[in-house]
Short mmCIF file of C-alpha atoms and ligand atoms in Angstrom, two decimals:
data_model
loop_
_atom_site.label_atom_id
_atom_site.label_comp_id
_atom_site.label_asym_id
_atom_site.label_seq_id
_atom_site.Cartn_x
_atom_site.Cartn_y
_atom_site.Cartn_z
CA MET A 1 159.06 51.93 -117.10
CA ARG A 2 157.40 51.21 -113.77
CA LYS A 3 159.54 49.10 -111.45
CA PRO A 4 157.66 45.97 -110.38
CA ILE A 5 156.88 45.76 -106.67
CA LEU A 6 156.09 42.52 -104.87
CA ALA A 7 155.01 42.94 -101.27
CA GLY A 8 154.28 40.19 -98.79
CA ASN A 9 151.45 40.93 -96.38
CA TRP A 10 152.07 38.54 -93.52
CA LYS A 11 148.85 39.57 -91.74
CA MET A 12 148.79 38.15 -88.18
CA ASN A 13 151.44 35.50 -88.72
CA LYS A 14 154.94 34.69 -87.40
CA THR A 15 156.50 35.60 -84.05
CA PRO A 16 159.46 38.02 -84.09
CA ALA A 17 161.85 35.05 -83.91
CA GLU A 18 160.12 33.35 -86.85
CA ALA A 19 160.11 36.64 -88.75
CA VAL A 20 163.87 37.01 -88.38
CA GLU A 21 164.44 33.42 -89.42
CA PHE A 22 162.32 34.03 -92.54
CA VAL A 23 164.01 37.24 -93.64
CA ARG A 24 167.47 35.79 -93.06
CA ALA A 25 166.49 32.95 -95.37
CA ILE A 26 165.15 35.15 -98.18
CA ARG A 27 167.88 37.81 -97.91
CA PRO A 28 170.59 36.13 -100.04
CA LEU A 29 168.06 34.65 -102.47
CA ILE A 30 166.22 37.88 -103.21
CA ALA A 31 169.44 39.88 -103.50
CA LYS A 32 169.88 38.27 -106.93
CA TYR A 33 166.89 40.21 -108.28
CA PRO A 34 167.49 43.92 -107.64
CA GLN A 35 165.31 44.79 -110.64
CA VAL A 36 162.26 43.85 -108.55
CA GLU A 37 161.29 45.98 -105.55
CA THR A 38 160.45 43.62 -102.71
CA VAL A 39 158.79 44.38 -99.39
CA VAL A 40 157.78 42.36 -96.35
CA CYS A 41 154.87 43.85 -94.39
CA VAL A 42 155.17 42.34 -90.95
CA PRO A 43 153.29 42.66 -87.64
CA PHE A 44 154.27 45.73 -85.60
CA VAL A 45 156.12 43.69 -82.95
CA SER A 46 158.41 42.18 -85.57
CA LEU A 47 159.38 45.49 -87.19
CA PRO A 48 162.48 46.25 -85.07
CA ALA A 49 164.00 42.78 -85.50
CA VAL A 50 163.14 42.57 -89.20
CA ALA A 51 164.44 46.09 -89.89
CA ASP A 52 167.66 45.10 -88.14
CA ALA A 53 167.98 41.82 -90.05
CA LEU A 54 167.44 43.61 -93.37
CA ALA A 55 169.66 46.63 -92.69
CA GLY A 56 171.72 47.43 -95.76
CA VAL A 57 169.77 44.96 -97.90
CA LYS A 58 167.40 45.96 -100.69
CA VAL A 59 164.32 44.32 -99.21
CA GLY A 60 161.85 46.91 -97.97
CA VAL A 61 160.11 46.68 -94.64
CA GLY A 62 156.46 47.59 -94.26
CA ALA A 63 153.82 47.83 -91.56
CA GLN A 64 150.25 46.66 -92.10
CA ASN A 65 148.40 49.63 -90.62
CA MET A 66 148.94 52.88 -88.71
CA HIS A 67 146.90 55.65 -87.09
CA TRP A 68 146.54 59.06 -88.74
CA ALA A 69 147.24 61.07 -85.58
CA ALA A 70 150.79 62.01 -84.66
CA SER A 71 150.32 60.90 -81.04
CA GLY A 72 147.66 60.90 -78.36
CA ALA A 73 145.08 58.89 -76.46
CA TYR A 74 144.50 56.10 -79.00
CA THR A 75 145.05 52.90 -77.03
CA GLY A 76 146.58 50.14 -79.09
CA GLU A 77 147.46 52.31 -82.07
CA VAL A 78 150.79 53.15 -83.72
CA SER A 79 151.66 56.43 -85.46
CA ALA A 80 153.63 57.13 -88.63
CA ALA A 81 156.39 58.76 -86.56
CA MET A 82 156.76 55.52 -84.58
CA LEU A 83 157.08 53.51 -87.78
CA LYS A 84 159.64 55.83 -89.31
CA GLY A 85 163.11 54.32 -89.07
CA LEU A 86 161.66 50.82 -88.84
CA ALA A 87 159.45 50.73 -91.93
CA ASP A 88 159.52 52.36 -95.37
CA TYR A 89 156.06 51.21 -96.46
CA VAL A 90 152.67 50.90 -94.79
CA ILE A 91 149.57 49.06 -96.00
CA ILE A 92 146.53 51.32 -95.69
CA GLY A 93 142.89 50.30 -95.89
CA HIS A 94 143.32 46.57 -96.36
CA SER A 95 139.89 44.98 -96.81
CA GLU A 96 140.35 43.04 -93.56
CA ARG A 97 140.81 46.36 -91.72
CA ARG A 98 137.74 47.80 -93.45
CA GLN A 99 135.70 44.62 -92.82
CA TYR A 100 136.69 43.69 -89.25
CA PHE A 101 137.89 46.96 -87.76
CA GLY A 102 135.47 49.45 -89.24
CA GLU A 103 137.92 51.44 -91.36
CA THR A 104 136.23 53.96 -93.61
CA ASP A 105 137.25 55.74 -96.80
CA GLU A 106 137.63 58.93 -94.77
CA GLY A 107 140.01 57.28 -92.30
CA VAL A 108 141.96 55.73 -95.16
CA ASN A 109 142.40 59.19 -96.69
CA LYS A 110 143.67 60.61 -93.38
CA LYS A 111 146.10 57.72 -92.98
CA ILE A 112 147.50 58.18 -96.48
CA LYS A 113 148.09 61.86 -95.80
CA ALA A 114 149.83 61.08 -92.50
CA ALA A 115 151.96 58.35 -94.07
CA LEU A 116 153.06 60.63 -96.93
CA ALA A 117 153.81 63.47 -94.53
CA SER A 118 156.17 61.12 -92.66
CA GLY A 119 157.87 59.86 -95.81
CA LEU A 120 156.33 56.39 -95.71
CA VAL A 121 155.13 54.79 -98.95
CA PRO A 122 151.45 53.93 -98.56
CA ILE A 123 150.18 50.74 -100.17
CA LEU A 124 146.51 51.62 -100.56
CA CYS A 125 144.13 48.66 -100.85
CA VAL A 126 140.88 48.79 -102.78
CA GLY A 127 138.54 46.07 -103.99
CA GLU A 128 134.97 44.84 -104.17
CA ASP A 129 133.30 41.95 -102.34
CA LEU A 130 131.53 39.03 -103.96
CA ALA A 131 128.05 40.54 -103.78
CA GLN A 132 129.24 43.77 -105.39
CA ASN A 133 131.10 41.81 -108.02
CA GLU A 134 128.06 39.72 -108.88
CA ALA A 135 125.83 42.80 -108.97
CA GLY A 136 128.13 44.43 -111.54
CA LEU A 137 129.24 47.14 -109.11
CA THR A 138 132.99 46.48 -109.26
CA GLU A 139 133.90 49.45 -111.43
CA SER A 140 131.87 52.09 -109.62
CA TRP A 141 132.87 50.78 -106.18
CA VAL A 142 136.61 50.56 -106.86
CA SER A 143 136.65 53.91 -108.61
CA ALA A 144 134.86 55.56 -105.67
CA GLN A 145 137.35 54.00 -103.21
CA VAL A 146 140.27 55.41 -105.22
CA ARG A 147 138.68 58.86 -105.39
CA ALA A 148 137.99 58.93 -101.65
CA ALA A 149 141.48 57.75 -100.76
CA PHE A 150 143.14 60.49 -102.83
CA ALA A 151 140.95 63.40 -101.69
CA ASP A 152 143.09 66.53 -101.19
CA ILE A 153 146.31 64.74 -102.13
CA THR A 154 148.53 66.51 -104.66
CA ALA A 155 149.60 64.97 -107.96
CA GLU A 156 153.20 64.94 -106.80
CA GLN A 157 152.26 63.04 -103.64
CA ALA A 158 149.98 60.67 -105.54
CA CYS A 159 152.91 59.39 -107.61
CA GLY A 160 154.45 58.03 -104.41
CA VAL A 161 151.45 55.88 -103.52
CA VAL A 162 151.22 52.22 -104.52
CA ILE A 163 147.68 50.96 -105.10
CA ALA A 164 146.73 47.33 -104.59
CA TYR A 165 143.57 46.10 -106.28
CA GLU A 166 142.43 43.21 -104.13
CA PRO A 167 139.02 41.72 -104.94
CA ILE A 168 137.79 40.51 -101.54
CA TRP A 169 136.34 37.31 -103.02
CA ALA A 170 139.84 36.32 -104.16
CA ILE A 171 141.60 36.87 -100.82
CA GLY A 172 142.65 33.65 -99.11
CA THR A 173 140.12 31.69 -101.15
CA GLY A 174 142.37 30.19 -103.80
CA LYS A 175 140.20 31.97 -106.38
CA THR A 176 142.23 34.43 -108.39
CA ALA A 177 140.74 36.95 -110.72
CA THR A 178 141.84 35.87 -114.19
CA SER A 179 144.82 37.86 -115.33
CA GLU A 180 142.64 39.54 -117.97
CA VAL A 181 140.03 40.63 -115.42
CA ALA A 182 142.69 41.74 -112.94
CA ASN A 183 144.42 43.72 -115.67
CA ARG A 184 141.16 45.30 -116.77
CA ILE A 185 140.29 46.54 -113.28
CA CYS A 186 143.86 47.64 -112.54
CA GLY A 187 144.06 49.46 -115.87
CA LEU A 188 140.66 50.70 -116.83
CA VAL A 189 139.29 51.34 -113.36
CA VAL A 190 142.21 52.05 -110.99
CA ARG A 191 144.63 53.70 -113.44
CA GLY A 192 141.69 55.19 -115.29
CA THR A 193 140.39 56.86 -112.13
CA VAL A 194 143.86 58.16 -111.28
CA ALA A 195 144.00 59.60 -114.81
CA GLU A 196 140.65 61.31 -114.32
CA ILE A 197 141.85 62.88 -111.07
CA TYR A 198 145.46 63.76 -111.93
CA GLY A 199 145.92 63.28 -115.66
CA GLU A 200 147.61 60.66 -117.79
CA GLU A 201 151.19 61.43 -116.72
CA VAL A 202 150.54 60.60 -113.05
CA ALA A 203 148.42 57.59 -114.06
CA GLN A 204 151.33 56.20 -116.09
CA GLN A 205 153.73 56.62 -113.16
CA ILE A 206 151.67 55.18 -110.35
CA ARG A 207 152.21 51.50 -109.57
CA ILE A 208 149.25 49.17 -109.27
CA GLN A 209 149.45 45.74 -107.69
CA TYR A 210 147.04 42.86 -107.88
CA GLY A 211 146.26 40.92 -104.69
CA GLY A 212 144.13 37.87 -103.99
CA SER A 213 145.50 34.32 -104.08
CA ALA A 214 148.55 35.41 -106.07
CA ASN A 215 151.13 32.64 -105.90
CA GLU A 216 154.15 31.12 -107.60
CA LYS A 217 151.92 29.42 -110.19
CA ASN A 218 149.98 32.46 -111.42
CA ILE A 219 152.45 35.30 -110.86
CA ALA A 220 154.10 35.12 -114.29
CA GLU A 221 150.76 35.41 -116.06
CA LEU A 222 149.66 38.29 -113.83
CA MET A 223 152.96 40.15 -114.24
CA ALA A 224 152.82 39.76 -118.00
CA MET A 225 149.77 42.06 -118.02
CA PRO A 226 150.53 45.67 -118.99
CA ASP A 227 148.62 47.34 -116.16
CA ILE A 228 149.72 45.03 -113.33
CA ASP A 229 152.94 46.35 -111.78
CA GLY A 230 153.24 43.94 -108.90
CA ALA A 231 151.41 41.91 -106.31
CA LEU A 232 150.34 42.14 -102.69
CA ILE A 233 150.76 38.59 -101.51
CA GLY A 234 149.19 37.00 -98.44
CA GLY A 235 149.51 33.24 -97.94
CA ALA A 236 152.23 32.65 -100.54
CA SER A 237 154.46 35.30 -98.95
CA LEU A 238 154.76 33.25 -95.75
CA LYS A 239 156.81 30.51 -97.38
CA VAL A 240 160.42 31.20 -98.39
CA GLU A 241 160.29 29.09 -101.57
CA SER A 242 157.02 30.58 -102.84
CA PHE A 243 157.97 34.19 -102.16
CA VAL A 244 161.43 33.86 -103.70
CA GLU A 245 160.01 32.03 -106.70
CA MET A 246 157.51 34.85 -107.25
CA VAL A 247 160.33 37.40 -107.21
CA ARG A 248 162.39 35.26 -109.58
CA ALA A 249 159.49 34.77 -112.01
CA THR A 250 158.83 38.52 -111.98
CA ALA A 251 162.50 39.34 -112.63
CA GLU A 252 162.57 36.86 -115.50
CA GLN A 253 160.01 38.89 -117.41
CA LEU A 254 162.07 42.08 -117.38
P1 13P B 301 146.12 35.94 -100.19
O1 13P B 301 147.29 36.07 -101.11
O2 13P B 301 146.35 35.00 -99.04
O3 13P B 301 144.85 35.67 -100.94
O4 13P B 301 145.91 37.39 -99.50
C1 13P B 301 145.88 38.51 -100.30
C2 13P B 301 145.92 39.71 -99.44
O5 13P B 301 144.98 40.03 -98.74
C3 13P B 301 147.17 40.50 -99.44
O6 13P B 301 146.97 41.70 -98.80
#
């Protein structure tokens, strides 16, 4: 069985001091649910303090981006080697990075390779925007994003990637894809594409999250779906009560 994975994507929120306060608060509460893999993806500057505050605790630490190069003249960027030791996970290709910072499928592929080579678990984000959704392009778009992201990646490596299906129209809008629709895209399209590339065995191993206005009210219904293995949570991951409740509700279903 695939272990459920709930990851908070804090985006550009919380100072390092606020980050430490938050993880100290969730630490004892989340420890009660070891059957759920939990991750907090925090801004770069908070990584050292958060990693320190969570040392020895089963709450994973993640970054929200990285560069594909090992080092060099890339002002403002951070490499996988720099993250190593501070983070275990890294979000790659979030729609906000693609939309506001010009990230391409090719760059996403390079970042996944670099993350895997450094032993970081990539959380690869894919998803369509509203216009694509309304034009009936969701399936072809999402499938093409998955294919591009996994170019030249071995089956063995692919098993270590987490994929987050995040429809852009559902991010931060309060609109969630219905659990049936989310499950259909996660299953038929994302897992289906992985199966086409690597075969059914890899497709059954790989974990697929849903993201987009996931919260404490809808998480149980989403997690009850057979092809949804977790969630990438924005707004609701910033509040201790909501995040812990989402972990609890997920654990309750196991
Ligand atoms: P919200 O949960 O705030 O909609 O954000 C989702 C997201 O983008 C997580 O990466």
